Amino acid sequence: MLLALWILTAFGIALWSLCAWGLHTLLTIDPAWLNDVNTAVAHLPWGDWLATWLPGWQDLLRLGIDLTQAALTWVGSAAPWIVWAVWGLGCVAMLAVAGLLSLLLKLALPKTAPAARAA
């Protein structure tokens, strides 16, 4: 039972680390890649149909892209440090919970009596 608990804890920490690494990678990418979205949108095959139903959608999309670039530039400078601080706190919390559950399991499981010696 204890082994299963610690295996699950190790799996949780590995998953938590993968998520933190992915978020760190996304936040440190240069937001200039969003400029490519504008060129891709200009060549959409169904852009005219969309303009019929949503007039001004390209201007709205450009505004959204500009706002996203500004937000990623602002967040991207401090966010990697925050991501790793939250990762560390999460790992410590998972290890603390696993330790507490280990203690509770040790106290709750019945103790096995030592085997009787043959005389």
mmCIF file of C-alpha atoms in Angstrom:
data_model
loop_
_atom_site.group_PDB
_atom_site.id
_atom_site.type_symbol
_atom_site.label_atom_id
_atom_site.label_comp_id
_atom_site.label_asym_id
_atom_site.label_seq_id
_atom_site.Cartn_x
_atom_site.Cartn_y
_atom_site.Cartn_z
ATOM 1 C CA MET A 1 0.000 0.000 0.000
ATOM 2 C CA LEU A 2 2.810 2.378 0.866
ATOM 3 C CA LEU A 3 4.622 1.517 -2.326
ATOM 4 C CA ALA A 4 1.522 2.346 -4.383
ATOM 5 C CA LEU A 5 1.181 5.668 -2.569
ATOM 6 C CA TRP A 6 4.753 6.690 -3.345
ATOM 7 C CA ILE A 7 4.522 5.481 -6.941
ATOM 8 C CA LEU A 8 1.425 7.635 -7.420
ATOM 9 C CA THR A 9 3.220 10.558 -5.788
ATOM 10 C CA ALA A 10 6.192 10.135 -8.132
ATOM 11 C CA PHE A 11 3.820 9.986 -11.106
ATOM 12 C CA GLY A 12 2.048 13.136 -9.882
ATOM 13 C CA ILE A 13 5.331 14.992 -9.503
ATOM 14 C CA ALA A 14 6.407 13.894 -12.980
ATOM 15 C CA LEU A 15 3.124 15.120 -14.458
ATOM 16 C CA TRP A 16 3.342 18.364 -12.486
ATOM 17 C CA SER A 17 6.899 18.880 -13.759
ATOM 18 C CA LEU A 18 5.834 18.243 -17.343
ATOM 19 C CA CYS A 19 3.043 20.822 -17.052
ATOM 20 C CA ALA A 20 5.396 23.391 -15.517
ATOM 21 C CA TRP A 21 7.992 22.783 -18.213
ATOM 22 C CA GLY A 22 5.376 23.192 -20.955
ATOM 23 C CA LEU A 23 4.021 26.401 -19.454
ATOM 24 C CA HIS A 24 7.549 27.763 -19.045
ATOM 25 C CA THR A 25 8.271 26.944 -22.699
ATOM 26 C CA LEU A 26 5.103 28.648 -23.891
ATOM 27 C CA LEU A 27 5.747 31.767 -21.859
ATOM 28 C CA THR A 28 9.339 32.176 -23.011
ATOM 29 C CA ILE A 29 8.557 31.943 -26.756
ATOM 30 C CA ASP A 30 8.926 35.249 -28.583
ATOM 31 C CA PRO A 31 5.396 36.583 -29.188
ATOM 32 C CA ALA A 32 6.373 37.714 -32.688
ATOM 33 C CA TRP A 33 5.093 34.380 -33.998
ATOM 34 C CA LEU A 34 1.607 35.840 -33.742
ATOM 35 C CA ASN A 35 2.389 38.047 -36.749
ATOM 36 C CA ASP A 36 2.233 34.908 -38.871
ATOM 37 C CA VAL A 37 -1.414 34.527 -37.902
ATOM 38 C CA ASN A 38 -2.256 37.739 -39.759
ATOM 39 C CA THR A 39 -0.763 36.431 -42.995
ATOM 40 C CA ALA A 40 -2.480 33.071 -42.573
ATOM 41 C CA VAL A 41 -5.843 34.760 -41.995
ATOM 42 C CA ALA A 42 -5.447 36.846 -45.147
ATOM 43 C CA HIS A 43 -5.289 33.652 -47.209
ATOM 44 C CA LEU A 44 -8.252 31.822 -45.709
ATOM 45 C CA PRO A 45 -10.365 30.190 -48.416
ATOM 46 C CA TRP A 46 -13.596 30.960 -46.561
ATOM 47 C CA GLY A 47 -12.713 34.529 -45.559
ATOM 48 C CA ASP A 48 -15.322 36.109 -47.850
ATOM 49 C CA TRP A 49 -18.061 33.914 -46.444
ATOM 50 C CA LEU A 50 -17.003 34.853 -42.922
ATOM 51 C CA ALA A 51 -16.994 38.545 -43.838
ATOM 52 C CA THR A 52 -20.612 38.185 -44.950
ATOM 53 C CA TRP A 53 -21.674 36.933 -41.535
ATOM 54 C CA LEU A 54 -19.194 38.839 -39.352
ATOM 55 C CA PRO A 55 -18.285 42.155 -40.960
ATOM 56 C CA GLY A 56 -14.999 43.524 -39.626
ATOM 57 C CA TRP A 57 -13.813 40.186 -38.276
ATOM 58 C CA GLN A 58 -10.288 40.729 -39.627
ATOM 59 C CA ASP A 59 -9.914 44.029 -37.762
ATOM 60 C CA LEU A 60 -11.179 42.413 -34.597
ATOM 61 C CA LEU A 61 -8.750 39.518 -35.042
ATOM 62 C CA ARG A 62 -5.836 41.928 -35.581
ATOM 63 C CA LEU A 63 -6.795 43.769 -32.389
ATOM 64 C CA GLY A 64 -6.922 40.472 -30.503
ATOM 65 C CA ILE A 65 -3.518 39.468 -31.856
ATOM 66 C CA ASP A 66 -2.007 42.819 -30.852
ATOM 67 C CA LEU A 67 -3.447 42.525 -27.339
ATOM 68 C CA THR A 68 -2.200 38.940 -27.037
ATOM 69 C CA GLN A 69 1.290 39.995 -28.137
ATOM 70 C CA ALA A 70 1.338 42.797 -25.571
ATOM 71 C CA ALA A 71 0.129 40.471 -22.811
ATOM 72 C CA LEU A 72 2.660 37.763 -23.666
ATOM 73 C CA THR A 73 5.470 40.309 -23.742
ATOM 74 C CA TRP A 74 4.449 41.658 -20.345
ATOM 75 C CA VAL A 75 3.798 38.281 -18.743
ATOM 76 C CA GLY A 76 6.716 36.536 -20.421
ATOM 77 C CA SER A 77 9.349 38.441 -18.484
ATOM 78 C CA ALA A 78 8.279 37.443 -14.956
ATOM 79 C CA ALA A 79 6.165 34.374 -15.541
ATOM 80 C CA PRO A 80 8.955 31.790 -15.874
ATOM 81 C CA TRP A 81 10.165 32.558 -12.362
ATOM 82 C CA ILE A 82 6.622 32.402 -11.036
ATOM 83 C CA VAL A 83 6.020 29.093 -12.824
ATOM 84 C CA TRP A 84 9.021 27.467 -11.179
ATOM 85 C CA ALA A 85 8.166 28.895 -7.750
ATOM 86 C CA VAL A 86 4.653 27.443 -8.031
ATOM 87 C CA TRP A 87 6.175 24.170 -9.269
ATOM 88 C CA GLY A 88 8.394 23.993 -6.181
ATOM 89 C CA LEU A 89 5.503 24.714 -3.843
ATOM 90 C CA GLY A 90 3.381 22.085 -5.591
ATOM 91 C CA CYS A 91 6.114 19.468 -5.273
ATOM 92 C CA VAL A 92 6.582 20.230 -1.594
ATOM 93 C CA ALA A 93 2.817 20.013 -1.067
ATOM 94 C CA MET A 94 2.597 16.653 -2.864
ATOM 95 C CA LEU A 95 5.485 15.247 -0.851
ATOM 96 C CA ALA A 96 3.962 16.540 2.398
ATOM 97 C CA VAL A 97 0.589 14.955 1.607
ATOM 98 C CA ALA A 98 2.278 11.680 0.666
ATOM 99 C CA GLY A 99 4.272 11.750 3.905
ATOM 100 C CA LEU A 100 1.164 12.436 5.952
ATOM 101 C CA LEU A 101 -0.729 9.635 4.207
ATOM 102 C CA SER A 102 2.214 7.287 4.811
ATOM 103 C CA LEU A 103 2.116 8.111 8.491
ATOM 104 C CA LEU A 104 -1.645 7.564 8.626
ATOM 105 C CA LEU A 105 -1.292 4.241 6.829
ATOM 106 C CA LYS A 106 1.429 3.095 9.211
ATOM 107 C CA LEU A 107 -0.759 3.976 12.182
ATOM 108 C CA ALA A 108 -3.953 2.512 10.708
ATOM 109 C CA LEU A 109 -2.656 -0.808 9.385
ATOM 110 C CA PRO A 110 -2.616 -3.623 11.941
ATOM 111 C CA LYS A 111 0.812 -4.624 13.122
ATOM 112 C CA THR A 112 1.841 -8.109 12.220
ATOM 113 C CA ALA A 113 2.901 -10.286 15.116
ATOM 114 C CA PRO A 114 6.376 -11.751 14.866
ATOM 115 C CA ALA A 115 6.434 -15.376 13.828
ATOM 116 C CA ALA A 116 6.545 -17.826 16.739
ATOM 117 C CA ARG A 117 9.904 -19.518 17.153
ATOM 118 C CA ALA A 118 10.018 -23.240 16.909
ATOM 119 C CA ALA A 119 11.444 -24.726 20.093
#
